[in-house]
Amino acid sequence: MVKIAKEKLPVLLQAWAAGAMVFVPQEREGTRVFLPWNGEGKLALGEENTLEPPKDLFFPRTETMYRYKVQGQDAEITEVPSFEDKMILVGVRSCDARSFALMDDVFLTKGYVDEFYRRRRENTRVVALACTEAAPTCFCTAFGIDPGRAEGVDVQMRPLDDGYLLEAVTEAGQELLNQAGSLLEEAGKASPPGAALPSLQVDVGGVTEKLQQMFEHPYWTEVSRKCLGCGACTYLCPTCHCFDIQSENLGNTGYKFRCWDSCMFSEYTRMAGGHNPRPSKKERLRNRFLHKLQYFPERYGKFACVGCGRCLDRCPVNVDITRVIREVKEVTL
Amino acid sequence: MAVEARVNPLVPMEGRIVKIIEETPDVKTFHVTTEKGKPFTPMPGQLAMLSLFEVGEAMFSITSQGPEHLEIAIKRVGMLTEALHEAEPGQTVGIRGPYGNGFPLDMFYGKDILFIAGGIGLAPVRSLINYCIEHREKFGHLWIIYGARSPADLCFKQDLFENWPRVENCRVDVTVDKGDEGWKGHEGFVPAFVEKLNPSPEGKVAVTCGPPIMIKFVLQSLEKLGFRDDQIVTTLEMRMKCGIGKCGRCNLGSRYVCLDGPVFTLAQLKEMPNEY
Amino acid sequence: MSRIQERMRARARELLAQGTVQMVIGWEKGTFWYLSPPVFITDAGECDRLVWDEFCANNLAKYLLDYKHTEDKIALFVKGCDARGVVRLLQDNQIEREKVYLIGIKCPGMKDGRLADALGEERRHEVPLVAKCRFCTHPEPVIFDELLGEDEGAAARDAAAAAEGRFAEVEKVEAMSPDERYTFWTSAYDRCLRCYACRNVCPACNCRECIFDRSQSGWCGKQMNRGENMFFAITRAMHVAGRCIECGECERVCPEGIPIMTLNKKIIKDLNELFGEYEAGIDLEDLPPLGRYKLDDPDEFH
């Protein structure tokens, strides 16, 4: 096992940045977000997870899909150059690492591969960071996630008092460590602090089966009353993947783009003729919870929640998915 | 480094509208082809994403196909369809597909088929009717029951009154909600017309498509006539964007209408959330 | 506060039991000690869920729109800012006065839940006021059917006294050079997620259908980028110009911490200078400066 001293980490990031875009949590206006490392930012690895999940690095908020030119009845399209940059994400927590696997299920399986996502995902290495402290809103262990050890990553980092233990999990991860060269030292007997234990607990056992019988239950009216119908929960959720496709015209040229969309919005399902199968916030909030806890498990065999707690942290009215799970399990059918 | 050549399913082909048929005051059928010929070869009931680049893109059912073109019947309801209705032959469009499951043909082989459609709902059903006619020996008796608001609103008149009635072992019954001076045919709503015609469920599969309210009552009528849920097939419509089960919005429970639909049996529908 | 909470529960119980109202909207205890989110009670037996503590920051007025097409009469607990929100909705002809029953509470100012979390429960008494309450000019409800909590007057007046700095943030931005100002606003709105929490919580944002829910109308694009984000921000700020009740909810609910109230207050400050002092949502009869028409208007109409 090898380790790196805390003060040498920026040097390592700099070394990695020579051959790739390195994204790492840094301070921005009092919060923490994944930002490209340019050697000057303030690293934010010691604290709680980032405000926004890193999903936008694979699935940007707005992404150009192709360009077009229109001339009278004629039109032609040009594909955008494929994404060739290499990326290294450093400081990814176990919850977000799980979310990558869930996004992979959506974008890479079931008959169609989303090429925009695939290019970015395949060009990316992930360096995870073990959590030694849980925020009050964290509940990743409810989904069998180990905050001390992330799934599907290339390198696992664990914080020490004066640095980080680094363990290569994949060959690509080993290559990253090889690049570090003399910055690393033998860890010897250094033992990292134990993994964080979230205080917020919820037992998700049986919730999918219960929800399968609850589509018409009055519970959804009650739970949705306070919902503002905003999209904060969906945009901050590491597993929400909905998008819209629209055009941007610039004279006789333009481009088709996709951008994040939210099932909490009325426009999301409204059809051209005006009919909306999810006309109010009750149907929309229900869809969001069922998607996380019933539909996704039915389709992909996994919960689409990773217990990162971002929705709970930022919801203006404290719509709390852990409370919903507990209440769902208790309501009488 | 060599870039792996993959087809990006979200990027359309450049197609061209080569012919436009005015079906009714608000429905037109567009024949679309590409420089390389037919964009793709769909199965009956499958869908295509059609776009005018500077306006928008939407999913439509493919109503028929020829050796070199696809036929897509479109009702004027929103911005994109409005713009398409103003287009003339020669217009370039984007087209991608085919999407969706299409009709479960295995279910139909060797059976008599009852087609019940209303308004523009005949568009997807027509792809199946034409398929059955092309492969006439594989199917039993074909019975087409169709209705529209008025005689002017009847789609595919040439098929209804000339082509299909001439097909061997095929019957066509047409109704309108309200006739005009020249109308000699039946007047009344589709569900009541179906009950009046009283088709027997024996050895039959029923396919129905139309406005949601019509479907709702046709299903009740079929139930009355003794059709079982697994003998009834219908198609759903939802707002769609990607067509490939990624963008999220067309889900009914854990199924995506763009991928797992749009065709479902009534038995399947009854197991899914009633949210369409 | 606990005395008010007792009266709150008792009144809610009476109103529901007597059938005076069909629903009571107040606050309940949330997931953590520093959260008191909205609660909707229809059963007199559930009134003990209601709480009144220093974290009842949510403005409840906007929820009345969810029930405007029902026959129900609704009791709403109103702090100063909730009451101004109700006046906003009444002035905009969004709700009927006789369908709401307003129970006023003199507000001592609410505490900042996020900072409370950082301090910890043992230092609960040290938690500072939430930003939206720091410059509150009307902690006492301006409209009500009955009033609870005569005993909170002193704290309320203290809060009002602090209102001196109401435009302090605006003045900071005004003092910037144009380039600095541009950087200030772009760096703020580059973060905007377009989640529309600000719009959805705002009592002045009460259009039946918002232009930003019609992204294909051609007016506004759905791309999340500087241009579109700014278009959203400016359009919304201008649309609530003269109608913003300064409840500060937009800024409080923003998941990205964008200083939305600085923008709103800049417009309020300008309106005050151009049309004379005006505070929205105070007096039902006193219409917003941009929402009235005078024959003797000194400016020409073009």
mmCIF file of N, CA, C and O in Angstrom, chain B residues 49-106:
data_model
loop_
_atom_site.group_PDB
_atom_site.id
_atom_site.type_symbol
_atom_site.label_atom_id
_atom_site.label_comp_id
_atom_site.label_asym_id
_atom_site.label_seq_id
_atom_site.Cartn_x
_atom_site.Cartn_y
_atom_site.Cartn_z
ATOM 1 N N MET B 49 -38.958 9.021 -35.582
ATOM 2 C CA MET B 49 -38.754 10.384 -35.117
ATOM 3 C C MET B 49 -38.555 11.248 -36.349
ATOM 4 O O MET B 49 -37.618 11.019 -37.123
ATOM 5 N N LEU B 50 -39.428 12.206 -36.529
ATOM 6 C CA LEU B 50 -39.359 13.061 -37.703
ATOM 7 C C LEU B 50 -39.084 14.482 -37.232
ATOM 8 O O LEU B 50 -39.663 14.933 -36.247
ATOM 9 N N SER B 51 -38.194 15.190 -37.924
ATOM 10 C CA SER B 51 -37.915 16.549 -37.485
ATOM 11 C C SER B 51 -37.788 17.525 -38.640
ATOM 12 O O SER B 51 -37.387 17.168 -39.744
ATOM 13 N N LEU B 52 -38.204 18.751 -38.336
ATOM 14 C CA LEU B 52 -37.796 19.894 -39.138
ATOM 15 C C LEU B 52 -36.759 20.553 -38.242
ATOM 16 O O LEU B 52 -37.090 20.961 -37.132
ATOM 17 N N PHE B 53 -35.521 20.616 -38.710
ATOM 18 C CA PHE B 53 -34.423 20.942 -37.794
ATOM 19 C C PHE B 53 -34.671 22.195 -36.970
ATOM 20 O O PHE B 53 -34.409 22.229 -35.787
ATOM 21 N N GLU B 54 -35.182 23.237 -37.640
ATOM 22 C CA GLU B 54 -35.293 24.503 -36.927
ATOM 23 C C GLU B 54 -36.584 24.596 -36.113
ATOM 24 O O GLU B 54 -36.798 25.575 -35.423
ATOM 25 N N VAL B 55 -37.422 23.594 -36.185
ATOM 26 C CA VAL B 55 -38.687 23.661 -35.439
ATOM 27 C C VAL B 55 -38.713 22.645 -34.295
ATOM 28 O O VAL B 55 -38.897 22.998 -33.135
ATOM 29 N N GLY B 56 -38.513 21.404 -34.611
ATOM 30 C CA GLY B 56 -38.571 20.419 -33.540
ATOM 31 C C GLY B 56 -38.613 19.012 -34.093
ATOM 32 O O GLY B 56 -38.523 18.795 -35.308
ATOM 33 N N GLU B 57 -38.745 18.080 -33.182
ATOM 34 C CA GLU B 57 -38.699 16.671 -33.532
ATOM 35 C C GLU B 57 -39.789 15.974 -32.731
ATOM 36 O O GLU B 57 -40.019 16.309 -31.575
ATOM 37 N N ALA B 58 -40.491 15.048 -33.347
ATOM 38 C CA ALA B 58 -41.510 14.321 -32.594
ATOM 39 C C ALA B 58 -41.678 12.922 -33.167
ATOM 40 O O ALA B 58 -41.264 12.623 -34.293
ATOM 41 N N MET B 59 -42.283 12.074 -32.344
ATOM 42 C CA MET B 59 -42.466 10.678 -32.714
ATOM 43 C C MET B 59 -43.809 10.503 -33.412
ATOM 44 O O MET B 59 -44.820 11.020 -32.951
ATOM 45 N N PHE B 60 -43.794 9.781 -34.536
ATOM 46 C CA PHE B 60 -45.031 9.508 -35.262
ATOM 47 C C PHE B 60 -45.084 8.028 -35.607
ATOM 48 O O PHE B 60 -44.040 7.390 -35.793
ATOM 49 N N SER B 61 -46.294 7.525 -35.744
ATOM 50 C CA SER B 61 -46.366 6.138 -36.179
ATOM 51 C C SER B 61 -46.250 6.100 -37.699
ATOM 52 O O SER B 61 -46.663 7.025 -38.398
ATOM 53 N N ILE B 62 -45.644 5.035 -38.176
ATOM 54 C CA ILE B 62 -45.434 4.879 -39.610
ATOM 55 C C ILE B 62 -46.661 4.147 -40.149
ATOM 56 O O ILE B 62 -46.966 3.042 -39.713
ATOM 57 N N THR B 63 -47.366 4.793 -41.070
ATOM 58 C CA THR B 63 -48.655 4.236 -41.462
ATOM 59 C C THR B 63 -48.536 3.222 -42.598
ATOM 60 O O THR B 63 -49.403 2.365 -42.766
ATOM 61 N N SER B 64 -47.462 3.314 -43.359
ATOM 62 C CA SER B 64 -47.267 2.348 -44.431
ATOM 63 C C SER B 64 -45.883 2.575 -45.030
ATOM 64 O O SER B 64 -45.186 3.525 -44.660
ATOM 65 N N GLN B 65 -45.508 1.710 -45.963
ATOM 66 C CA GLN B 65 -44.222 1.897 -46.624
ATOM 67 C C GLN B 65 -44.272 1.325 -48.029
ATOM 68 O O GLN B 65 -45.057 0.435 -48.333
ATOM 69 N N GLY B 66 -43.432 1.907 -48.878
ATOM 70 C CA GLY B 66 -43.249 1.354 -50.217
ATOM 71 C C GLY B 66 -41.825 0.870 -50.319
ATOM 72 O O GLY B 66 -41.091 0.914 -49.327
ATOM 73 N N PRO B 67 -41.405 0.430 -51.498
ATOM 74 C CA PRO B 67 -40.037 -0.066 -51.627
ATOM 75 C C PRO B 67 -38.999 1.045 -51.392
ATOM 76 O O PRO B 67 -37.891 0.785 -50.957
ATOM 77 N N GLU B 68 -39.374 2.301 -51.661
ATOM 78 C CA GLU B 68 -38.412 3.397 -51.578
ATOM 79 C C GLU B 68 -38.753 4.448 -50.535
ATOM 80 O O GLU B 68 -38.036 5.426 -50.374
ATOM 81 N N HIS B 69 -39.904 4.305 -49.875
ATOM 82 C CA HIS B 69 -40.304 5.394 -48.979
ATOM 83 C C HIS B 69 -41.104 4.879 -47.779
ATOM 84 O O HIS B 69 -41.631 3.768 -47.794
ATOM 85 N N LEU B 70 -41.164 5.740 -46.771
ATOM 86 C CA LEU B 70 -42.054 5.507 -45.626
ATOM 87 C C LEU B 70 -43.216 6.479 -45.723
ATOM 88 O O LEU B 70 -43.081 7.581 -46.253
ATOM 89 N N GLU B 71 -44.381 6.066 -45.204
ATOM 90 C CA GLU B 71 -45.539 6.958 -45.172
ATOM 91 C C GLU B 71 -45.887 7.274 -43.718
ATOM 92 O O GLU B 71 -46.026 6.356 -42.902
ATOM 93 N N ILE B 72 -45.991 8.572 -43.452
ATOM 94 C CA ILE B 72 -46.275 8.998 -42.087
ATOM 95 C C ILE B 72 -47.452 9.963 -42.127
ATOM 96 O O ILE B 72 -47.387 10.996 -42.790
ATOM 97 N N ALA B 73 -48.538 9.587 -41.464
ATOM 98 C CA ALA B 73 -49.737 10.442 -41.461
ATOM 99 C C ALA B 73 -49.722 11.296 -40.208
ATOM 100 O O ALA B 73 -49.526 10.786 -39.105
ATOM 101 N N ILE B 74 -49.908 12.584 -40.409
ATOM 102 C CA ILE B 74 -49.723 13.507 -39.296
ATOM 103 C C ILE B 74 -50.896 14.461 -39.159
ATOM 104 O O ILE B 74 -51.304 15.113 -40.120
ATOM 105 N N LYS B 75 -51.425 14.523 -37.951
ATOM 106 C CA LYS B 75 -52.519 15.451 -37.664
ATOM 107 C C LYS B 75 -51.933 16.748 -37.133
ATOM 108 O O LYS B 75 -50.966 16.734 -36.368
ATOM 109 N N ARG B 76 -52.534 17.859 -37.536
ATOM 110 C CA ARG B 76 -52.025 19.167 -37.101
ATOM 111 C C ARG B 76 -52.488 19.434 -35.680
ATOM 112 O O ARG B 76 -53.686 19.624 -35.435
ATOM 113 N N VAL B 77 -51.533 19.420 -34.730
ATOM 114 C CA VAL B 77 -51.909 19.682 -33.334
ATOM 115 C C VAL B 77 -51.010 20.702 -32.643
ATOM 116 O O VAL B 77 -51.428 21.340 -31.695
ATOM 117 N N GLY B 78 -49.761 20.829 -33.076
ATOM 118 C CA GLY B 78 -48.841 21.724 -32.368
ATOM 119 C C GLY B 78 -47.915 22.418 -33.339
ATOM 120 O O GLY B 78 -48.184 22.462 -34.544
ATOM 121 N N MET B 79 -46.823 22.940 -32.805
ATOM 122 C CA MET B 79 -45.923 23.758 -33.625
ATOM 123 C C MET B 79 -45.264 22.974 -34.757
ATOM 124 O O MET B 79 -45.203 23.422 -35.894
ATOM 125 N N LEU B 80 -44.740 21.802 -34.409
ATOM 126 C CA LEU B 80 -44.024 21.021 -35.426
ATOM 127 C C LEU B 80 -44.986 20.538 -36.508
ATOM 128 O O LEU B 80 -44.702 20.659 -37.710
ATOM 129 N N THR B 81 -46.124 20.008 -36.083
ATOM 130 C CA THR B 81 -47.060 19.467 -37.073
ATOM 131 C C THR B 81 -47.630 20.592 -37.935
ATOM 132 O O THR B 81 -47.891 20.412 -39.119
ATOM 133 N N GLU B 82 -47.784 21.762 -37.327
ATOM 134 C CA GLU B 82 -48.224 22.943 -38.077
ATOM 135 C C GLU B 82 -47.214 23.237 -39.190
ATOM 136 O O GLU B 82 -47.579 23.435 -40.355
ATOM 137 N N ALA B 83 -45.946 23.241 -38.820
ATOM 138 C CA ALA B 83 -44.892 23.541 -39.799
ATOM 139 C C ALA B 83 -44.824 22.455 -40.873
ATOM 140 O O ALA B 83 -44.629 22.749 -42.056
ATOM 141 N N LEU B 84 -45.001 21.212 -40.474
ATOM 142 C CA LEU B 84 -44.978 20.120 -41.457
ATOM 143 C C LEU B 84 -46.138 20.271 -42.440
ATOM 144 O O LEU B 84 -45.993 20.035 -43.637
ATOM 145 N N HIS B 85 -47.284 20.694 -41.936
ATOM 146 C CA HIS B 85 -48.437 20.860 -42.811
ATOM 147 C C HIS B 85 -48.231 21.974 -43.835
ATOM 148 O O HIS B 85 -48.861 21.987 -44.870
ATOM 149 N N GLU B 86 -47.342 22.915 -43.492
ATOM 150 C CA GLU B 86 -47.062 23.992 -44.434
ATOM 151 C C GLU B 86 -45.971 23.611 -45.429
ATOM 152 O O GLU B 86 -45.738 24.322 -46.411
ATOM 153 N N ALA B 87 -45.277 22.508 -45.161
ATOM 154 C CA ALA B 87 -44.176 22.103 -46.039
ATOM 155 C C ALA B 87 -44.714 21.613 -47.386
ATOM 156 O O ALA B 87 -45.879 21.235 -47.509
ATOM 157 N N GLU B 88 -43.833 21.649 -48.375
ATOM 158 C CA GLU B 88 -44.201 21.152 -49.701
ATOM 159 C C GLU B 88 -43.237 20.048 -50.100
ATOM 160 O O GLU B 88 -42.151 19.935 -49.533
ATOM 161 N N PRO B 89 -43.617 19.256 -51.108
ATOM 162 C CA PRO B 89 -42.710 18.194 -51.534
ATOM 163 C C PRO B 89 -41.332 18.772 -51.864
ATOM 164 O O PRO B 89 -41.231 19.863 -52.418
ATOM 165 N N GLY B 90 -40.302 18.035 -51.485
ATOM 166 C CA GLY B 90 -38.938 18.527 -51.682
ATOM 167 C C GLY B 90 -38.311 18.975 -50.375
ATOM 168 O O GLY B 90 -37.098 19.134 -50.273
ATOM 169 N N GLN B 91 -39.139 19.163 -49.356
ATOM 170 C CA GLN B 91 -38.652 19.612 -48.055
ATOM 171 C C GLN B 91 -37.729 18.561 -47.426
ATOM 172 O O GLN B 91 -38.054 17.381 -47.386
ATOM 173 N N THR B 92 -36.589 19.035 -46.915
ATOM 174 C CA THR B 92 -35.686 18.145 -46.184
ATOM 175 C C THR B 92 -36.170 17.990 -44.743
ATOM 176 O O THR B 92 -36.580 18.967 -44.116
ATOM 177 N N VAL B 93 -36.130 16.785 -44.262
ATOM 178 C CA VAL B 93 -36.506 16.509 -42.867
ATOM 179 C C VAL B 93 -35.442 15.609 -42.249
ATOM 180 O O VAL B 93 -34.637 15.000 -42.963
ATOM 181 N N GLY B 94 -35.448 15.551 -40.930
ATOM 182 C CA GLY B 94 -34.614 14.581 -40.245
ATOM 183 C C GLY B 94 -35.473 13.378 -39.915
ATOM 184 O O GLY B 94 -36.644 13.525 -39.572
ATOM 185 N N ILE B 95 -34.905 12.204 -40.059
ATOM 186 C CA ILE B 95 -35.690 11.017 -39.708
ATOM 187 C C ILE B 95 -34.784 9.992 -39.039
ATOM 188 O O ILE B 95 -33.640 9.785 -39.455
ATOM 189 N N ARG B 96 -35.266 9.408 -37.952
ATOM 190 C CA ARG B 96 -34.534 8.322 -37.305
ATOM 191 C C ARG B 96 -35.518 7.287 -36.787
ATOM 192 O O ARG B 96 -36.674 7.586 -36.513
ATOM 193 N N GLY B 97 -35.037 6.078 -36.674
ATOM 194 C CA GLY B 97 -35.889 4.984 -36.250
ATOM 195 C C GLY B 97 -35.379 3.689 -36.848
ATOM 196 O O GLY B 97 -34.254 3.641 -37.323
ATOM 197 N N PRO B 98 -36.161 2.636 -36.911
ATOM 198 C CA PRO B 98 -37.511 2.550 -36.367
ATOM 199 C C PRO B 98 -37.484 2.313 -34.864
ATOM 200 O O PRO B 98 -36.550 1.720 -34.354
ATOM 201 N N TYR B 99 -38.508 2.798 -34.184
ATOM 202 C CA TYR B 99 -38.583 2.650 -32.743
ATOM 203 C C TYR B 99 -39.823 1.865 -32.333
ATOM 204 O O TYR B 99 -40.811 1.802 -33.063
ATOM 205 N N GLY B 100 -39.735 1.320 -31.155
ATOM 206 C CA GLY B 100 -40.900 0.654 -30.577
ATOM 207 C C GLY B 100 -40.986 -0.814 -30.956
ATOM 208 O O GLY B 100 -40.237 -1.318 -31.801
ATOM 209 N N ASN B 101 -41.938 -1.483 -30.309
ATOM 210 C CA ASN B 101 -42.036 -2.936 -30.472
ATOM 211 C C ASN B 101 -42.822 -3.356 -31.712
ATOM 212 O O ASN B 101 -42.630 -4.437 -32.239
ATOM 213 N N GLY B 102 -43.720 -2.505 -32.188
ATOM 214 C CA GLY B 102 -44.590 -2.912 -33.300
ATOM 215 C C GLY B 102 -45.637 -3.897 -32.820
ATOM 216 O O GLY B 102 -45.656 -4.303 -31.647
ATOM 217 N N PHE B 103 -46.515 -4.260 -33.740
ATOM 218 C CA PHE B 103 -47.589 -5.204 -33.377
ATOM 219 C C PHE B 103 -47.020 -6.611 -33.187
ATOM 220 O O PHE B 103 -46.136 -7.040 -33.928
ATOM 221 N N PRO B 104 -47.521 -7.333 -32.211
ATOM 222 C CA PRO B 104 -47.031 -8.692 -31.945
ATOM 223 C C PRO B 104 -47.588 -9.660 -32.999
ATOM 224 O O PRO B 104 -48.612 -10.307 -32.776
ATOM 225 N N LEU B 105 -46.904 -9.736 -34.148
ATOM 226 C CA LEU B 105 -47.442 -10.492 -35.285
ATOM 227 C C LEU B 105 -47.713 -11.960 -34.942
ATOM 228 O O LEU B 105 -48.679 -12.545 -35.432
ATOM 229 N N ASP B 106 -46.885 -12.519 -34.084
ATOM 230 C CA ASP B 106 -47.080 -13.929 -33.699
ATOM 231 C C ASP B 106 -48.485 -14.163 -33.163
ATOM 232 O O ASP B 106 -49.069 -15.231 -33.341
#
